[in-house]
C-alpha cells in the first residue's frame, strides 16, 4: 500500500479534485464509492476500482482489511492516508474510513423496450434517484432509462442512496424517452394522481415500462400523452401525493406481487 503524508502529493491532489468536484468527475469519467458496502458491491459485481483509499486509522477494521487485501490481490492501487488527509477527501462525515475511485460503466442503449423497466423523467433529488434504483434492483428490474435533466446517476450521493444497486442493473443516462416510448414493445404506465384506474385494479403481470416524473412538475405532458396506461395510487388522509421514490417502490412491488401470485 502506498502511504501519502503530504497534501502536495500529485496523486493526492488528483484524488482530492475528483472527490470534490462534480465537473472534474464528469470530465474525467470518474466517481467515488464511499463506504464498506459500496466497495464490497463493486468488487463482487463490478469492475476493479482505479484506487482504493484507506484511512490508516481504520485499516485494521476486519471488513476494511479484507477489502484492502482483495484489492492488493487484484493489483489495484491502494493508498493509505493519515486521518487529517483522509478527511480532506472523504465526503462522508463519520464514514467507515474507506472509498474507491472508479470509472462508471457505460452501456449501449437498446432501441426499444421489451421487458419491464423504469423511465425517469427529470428526477432531481439524488436521494430519490438512488432509492428508485435500489427498489428497481430489489424488484428484479434490470434496466433504467434517465432523461436529460435527471440527477447524475453515478454521483456519490446517488450511489450512497442506491446501496450497491448500480452494480446489479444497467442505468442509461441522457436518454430520449419520447423516442424510446414510441418504439416500446411493452405497455408504458404513467402514474397520474387524477387517473381513474388504480394500480391495484390493473393487470400488471406482463412487462411494463414504468414512467415517473419530476418531483414538482410530474411527468412532462408530451411523455404522459404517449403512455398507454394512466394509473393512480389510492391513499387515505389529507396528504395529496407520495414521494416519487415511494411511489415507484409501490408500483414495482405491486407488479411483483401480481406476478408471484400468478
Short mmCIF file of C-alpha atoms in Angstrom, two decimals:
data_model
loop_
_atom_site.label_atom_id
_atom_site.label_comp_id
_atom_site.label_asym_id
_atom_site.label_seq_id
_atom_site.Cartn_x
_atom_site.Cartn_y
_atom_site.Cartn_z
CA UNK A 1 0.00 0.00 0.00
CA UNK A 2 1.26 3.43 -0.98
CA UNK A 3 1.37 5.81 2.01
CA UNK A 4 0.83 9.51 1.29
CA UNK A 5 1.58 12.04 4.00
CA UNK A 6 1.71 15.32 2.04
CA UNK A 7 -1.24 17.21 0.63
CA UNK A 8 1.09 18.37 -2.16
CA UNK A 9 1.49 14.82 -3.43
CA UNK A 10 0.39 14.69 -7.08
CA UNK A 11 -1.78 11.60 -6.63
CA UNK A 12 -3.44 13.02 -3.53
CA UNK A 13 -4.24 16.23 -5.40
CA UNK A 14 -5.77 14.22 -8.24
CA UNK A 15 -8.00 12.27 -5.84
CA UNK A 16 -8.94 15.46 -3.99
CA UNK A 17 -10.12 17.05 -7.24
CA UNK A 18 -12.19 14.00 -8.18
CA UNK A 19 -13.74 13.79 -4.71
CA UNK A 20 -14.53 17.48 -4.50
CA UNK A 21 -15.78 18.46 -7.96
CA UNK A 22 -18.71 17.11 -9.98
CA UNK A 23 -17.30 18.87 -13.04
CA UNK A 24 -13.97 17.09 -12.68
CA UNK A 25 -15.75 13.75 -12.21
CA UNK A 26 -17.79 14.25 -15.38
CA UNK A 27 -14.79 15.36 -17.43
CA UNK A 28 -12.55 12.54 -16.20
CA UNK A 29 -15.29 9.86 -16.15
CA UNK A 30 -14.58 9.08 -12.52
CA UNK A 31 -16.66 8.82 -9.36
CA UNK A 32 -16.37 7.96 -5.67
CA UNK A 33 -17.73 4.93 -3.81
CA UNK A 34 -17.60 5.77 -0.11
CA UNK A 35 -18.16 3.07 2.47
CA UNK A 36 -17.71 -0.64 3.05
CA UNK A 37 -20.95 -1.87 1.46
CA UNK A 38 -20.50 0.04 -1.80
CA UNK A 39 -16.89 -1.10 -2.12
CA UNK A 40 -17.87 -4.71 -1.44
CA UNK A 41 -20.59 -4.47 -4.09
CA UNK A 42 -18.13 -3.07 -6.60
CA UNK A 43 -15.66 -5.91 -6.02
CA UNK A 44 -18.39 -8.54 -6.19
CA UNK A 45 -20.42 -7.30 -9.16
CA UNK A 46 -18.47 -4.54 -10.92
CA UNK A 47 -15.05 -3.86 -12.40
CA UNK A 48 -11.89 -3.28 -10.37
CA UNK A 49 -11.57 0.24 -8.94
CA UNK A 50 -8.82 2.58 -10.05
CA UNK A 51 -7.83 3.41 -6.47
CA UNK A 52 -8.63 2.07 -3.03
CA UNK A 53 -8.18 4.85 -0.47
CA UNK A 54 -7.99 3.97 3.22
CA UNK A 55 -7.82 5.99 6.42
CA UNK A 56 -4.78 4.44 8.10
CA UNK A 57 -6.50 4.59 11.47
CA UNK A 58 -9.27 2.31 10.10
CA UNK A 59 -7.21 -0.21 8.17
CA UNK A 60 -7.36 -2.78 10.97
CA UNK A 61 -11.15 -2.93 10.76
CA UNK A 62 -11.72 -6.57 9.65
CA UNK A 63 -14.06 -5.66 6.77
CA UNK A 64 -11.77 -2.91 5.53
CA UNK A 65 -8.72 -5.17 5.89
CA UNK A 66 -10.47 -7.82 3.77
CA UNK A 67 -11.34 -5.29 1.04
CA UNK A 68 -7.79 -3.92 1.10
CA UNK A 69 -6.33 -7.43 0.81
CA UNK A 70 -8.61 -8.24 -2.14
CA UNK A 71 -7.63 -5.00 -3.89
CA UNK A 72 -3.94 -5.73 -3.40
CA UNK A 73 -4.52 -9.25 -4.75
CA UNK A 74 -6.15 -7.78 -7.87
CA UNK A 75 -3.37 -5.27 -8.44
CA UNK A 76 -5.47 -2.21 -7.56
CA UNK A 77 -3.51 0.86 -6.48
CA UNK A 78 -4.09 1.13 -2.71
CA UNK A 79 -3.42 4.38 -0.89
CA UNK A 80 -3.16 4.91 2.84
CA UNK A 81 -3.78 8.39 4.22
CA UNK A 82 -3.32 9.76 7.73
CA UNK A 83 -6.59 10.88 9.29
CA UNK A 84 -6.04 14.58 8.58
CA UNK A 85 -5.59 13.99 4.85
CA UNK A 86 -8.31 11.37 4.62
CA UNK A 87 -10.96 13.75 5.97
CA UNK A 88 -9.97 16.31 3.34
CA UNK A 89 -11.02 13.96 0.53
CA UNK A 90 -13.81 11.90 2.13
CA UNK A 91 -17.32 13.26 1.56
CA UNK A 92 -18.94 11.37 4.42
CA UNK A 93 -18.82 12.59 7.99
CA UNK A 94 -18.15 9.79 10.44
CA UNK A 95 -17.57 7.44 7.50
CA UNK A 96 -16.01 3.99 7.70
CA UNK A 97 -12.60 5.14 6.50
CA UNK A 98 -12.60 3.63 3.01
CA UNK A 99 -13.53 4.70 -0.50
CA UNK A 100 -12.89 3.65 -4.09
CA UNK A 101 -12.29 5.78 -7.16
CA UNK A 102 -13.93 4.05 -10.12
CA UNK A 103 -14.80 4.53 -13.79
CA UNK A 104 -18.62 4.44 -14.12
CA UNK A 105 -19.70 1.84 -16.68
CA UNK A 106 -21.41 2.90 -19.89
CA UNK A 107 -23.91 0.64 -21.66
CA UNK A 108 -25.23 0.71 -25.21
CA UNK A 109 -28.87 1.73 -25.01
CA UNK A 110 -31.35 -0.58 -26.77
CA UNK A 111 -33.53 0.91 -29.46
CA UNK A 112 -36.73 -0.47 -27.94
CA UNK A 113 -38.09 -1.71 -24.64
CA UNK A 114 -39.02 -5.39 -24.46
CA UNK A 115 -39.01 -6.04 -20.70
CA UNK A 116 -40.18 -4.32 -17.53
CA UNK A 117 -38.10 -1.22 -16.94
CA UNK A 118 -38.20 2.23 -15.34
CA UNK A 119 -38.27 5.51 -17.25
CA UNK A 120 -37.27 8.54 -15.17
CA UNK A 121 -38.21 11.99 -16.42
CA UNK A 122 -36.07 14.71 -14.78
CA UNK A 123 -35.86 13.21 -11.29
CA UNK A 124 -33.91 15.91 -9.44
CA UNK A 125 -33.16 14.70 -5.95
CA UNK A 126 -30.14 12.36 -5.61
CA UNK A 127 -31.76 10.57 -2.68
CA UNK A 128 -34.91 9.91 -4.70
CA UNK A 129 -32.94 8.66 -7.68
CA UNK A 130 -30.79 6.36 -5.58
CA UNK A 131 -33.84 4.98 -3.77
CA UNK A 132 -35.60 4.29 -7.07
CA UNK A 133 -32.56 2.43 -8.38
CA UNK A 134 -32.43 0.38 -5.18
CA UNK A 135 -36.13 -0.53 -5.46
CA UNK A 136 -35.68 -1.31 -9.14
CA UNK A 137 -32.94 -3.82 -8.38
CA UNK A 138 -34.86 -5.36 -5.48
CA UNK A 139 -37.92 -5.87 -7.71
CA UNK A 140 -35.89 -7.68 -10.36
CA UNK A 141 -35.92 -4.86 -12.91
CA UNK A 142 -32.62 -4.72 -14.75
CA UNK A 143 -32.66 -1.52 -16.81
CA UNK A 144 -33.41 2.12 -16.01
CA UNK A 145 -33.55 4.97 -18.51
CA UNK A 146 -33.00 8.54 -17.31
CA UNK A 147 -33.90 11.61 -19.35
CA UNK A 148 -31.69 14.63 -19.74
CA UNK A 149 -32.16 16.77 -16.63
CA UNK A 150 -32.23 13.82 -14.26
CA UNK A 151 -29.64 13.88 -11.45
CA UNK A 152 -26.32 12.25 -12.32
CA UNK A 153 -26.85 8.57 -11.57
CA UNK A 154 -23.20 7.95 -10.67
CA UNK A 155 -22.77 10.92 -8.34
CA UNK A 156 -21.56 9.97 -4.84
CA UNK A 157 -24.88 10.93 -3.21
CA UNK A 158 -26.94 8.82 -5.62
CA UNK A 159 -24.52 5.93 -5.17
CA UNK A 160 -24.86 6.06 -1.40
CA UNK A 161 -28.67 6.08 -1.65
CA UNK A 162 -28.55 3.21 -4.15
CA UNK A 163 -26.68 0.93 -1.72
CA UNK A 164 -24.98 -1.10 -4.45
CA UNK A 165 -27.92 -1.30 -6.88
CA UNK A 166 -25.83 0.37 -9.59
CA UNK A 167 -23.81 -2.81 -9.98
CA UNK A 168 -26.87 -5.03 -10.42
CA UNK A 169 -28.74 -3.02 -13.06
CA UNK A 170 -27.97 -1.01 -16.19
CA UNK A 171 -28.52 2.73 -15.86
CA UNK A 172 -28.78 4.66 -19.14
CA UNK A 173 -28.44 8.44 -18.88
CA UNK A 174 -29.48 11.37 -21.11
CA UNK A 175 -31.94 9.16 -22.99
CA UNK A 176 -34.57 10.49 -25.41
CA UNK A 177 -37.54 8.99 -23.57
CA UNK A 178 -40.03 10.12 -26.21
CA UNK A 179 -38.25 8.12 -28.93
CA UNK A 180 -37.83 5.15 -26.60
CA UNK A 181 -41.52 5.12 -25.67
CA UNK A 182 -42.53 5.42 -29.32
CA UNK A 183 -40.52 2.29 -30.14
CA UNK A 184 -41.55 0.41 -26.98
CA UNK A 185 -42.88 -3.13 -27.39
CA UNK A 186 -44.48 -3.11 -23.93
CA UNK A 187 -47.16 -1.01 -22.25
CA UNK A 188 -45.98 2.29 -20.78
CA UNK A 189 -47.60 3.12 -17.45
CA UNK A 190 -47.63 6.70 -16.16
CA UNK A 191 -48.51 7.35 -12.53
CA UNK A 192 -51.04 10.19 -12.57
CA UNK A 193 -52.95 11.34 -9.45
CA UNK A 194 -56.07 12.10 -11.50
CA UNK A 195 -56.16 8.74 -13.30
CA UNK A 196 -59.34 6.69 -13.00
CA UNK A 197 -57.69 3.27 -12.67
CA UNK A 198 -55.81 2.17 -9.55
CA UNK A 199 -52.65 0.12 -9.81
CA UNK A 200 -54.43 -2.48 -7.66
CA UNK A 201 -57.14 -2.92 -10.31
CA UNK A 202 -54.76 -3.07 -13.28
CA UNK A 203 -53.30 -6.33 -14.63
CA UNK A 204 -49.56 -5.82 -14.13
CA UNK A 205 -48.38 -9.35 -14.86
CA UNK A 206 -46.98 -8.50 -18.29
CA UNK A 207 -43.82 -6.40 -18.90
CA UNK A 208 -44.39 -2.71 -18.25
CA UNK A 209 -42.29 0.41 -18.74
CA UNK A 210 -42.95 2.42 -15.56
CA UNK A 211 -42.79 6.18 -16.15
CA UNK A 212 -42.09 8.56 -13.26
CA UNK A 213 -41.62 12.30 -13.38
CA UNK A 214 -40.08 15.38 -11.82
CA UNK A 215 -40.76 15.80 -8.08
CA UNK A 216 -42.57 19.10 -8.51
CA UNK A 217 -43.76 19.14 -12.12
CA UNK A 218 -44.52 15.47 -12.61
CA UNK A 219 -44.24 13.72 -15.96
CA UNK A 220 -43.99 16.04 -18.95
CA UNK A 221 -47.24 16.40 -20.88
CA UNK A 222 -45.58 15.05 -24.03
CA UNK A 223 -44.45 11.84 -22.36
CA UNK A 224 -47.70 11.47 -20.45
CA UNK A 225 -49.66 11.65 -23.71
CA UNK A 226 -47.61 8.76 -25.09
CA UNK A 227 -48.26 6.44 -22.16
CA UNK A 228 -50.68 3.60 -22.84
CA UNK A 229 -51.76 3.34 -19.18
CA UNK A 230 -52.56 6.03 -16.63
CA UNK A 231 -52.61 4.66 -13.08
CA UNK A 232 -53.09 6.17 -9.65
CA UNK A 233 -52.01 5.08 -6.18
CA UNK A 234 -55.07 5.37 -3.92
CA UNK A 235 -54.45 6.64 -0.41
CA UNK A 236 -56.37 7.98 2.55
CA UNK A 237 -55.86 11.05 4.68
CA UNK A 238 -55.08 14.63 3.80
CA UNK A 239 -51.70 14.03 2.13
CA UNK A 240 -52.28 14.63 -1.57
CA UNK A 241 -49.32 12.71 -3.02
CA UNK A 242 -46.43 10.35 -2.37
CA UNK A 243 -42.73 10.96 -2.74
CA UNK A 244 -41.69 9.75 -6.21
CA UNK A 245 -39.32 7.14 -4.78
CA UNK A 246 -42.08 5.75 -2.56
CA UNK A 247 -44.48 5.78 -5.50
CA UNK A 248 -42.02 3.82 -7.63
CA UNK A 249 -41.47 1.23 -4.91
CA UNK A 250 -45.23 0.68 -4.50
CA UNK A 251 -45.62 0.18 -8.27
CA UNK A 252 -42.68 -2.19 -8.63
CA UNK A 253 -43.71 -4.39 -5.75
CA UNK A 254 -47.40 -4.47 -6.64
CA UNK A 255 -46.34 -5.76 -10.05
CA UNK A 256 -44.01 -8.28 -8.40
CA UNK A 257 -46.83 -9.39 -6.06
CA UNK A 258 -49.15 -9.98 -9.00
CA UNK A 259 -46.53 -11.94 -10.91
CA UNK A 260 -45.75 -14.10 -7.88
CA UNK A 261 -49.47 -14.70 -7.31
CA UNK A 262 -49.80 -15.91 -10.88
#
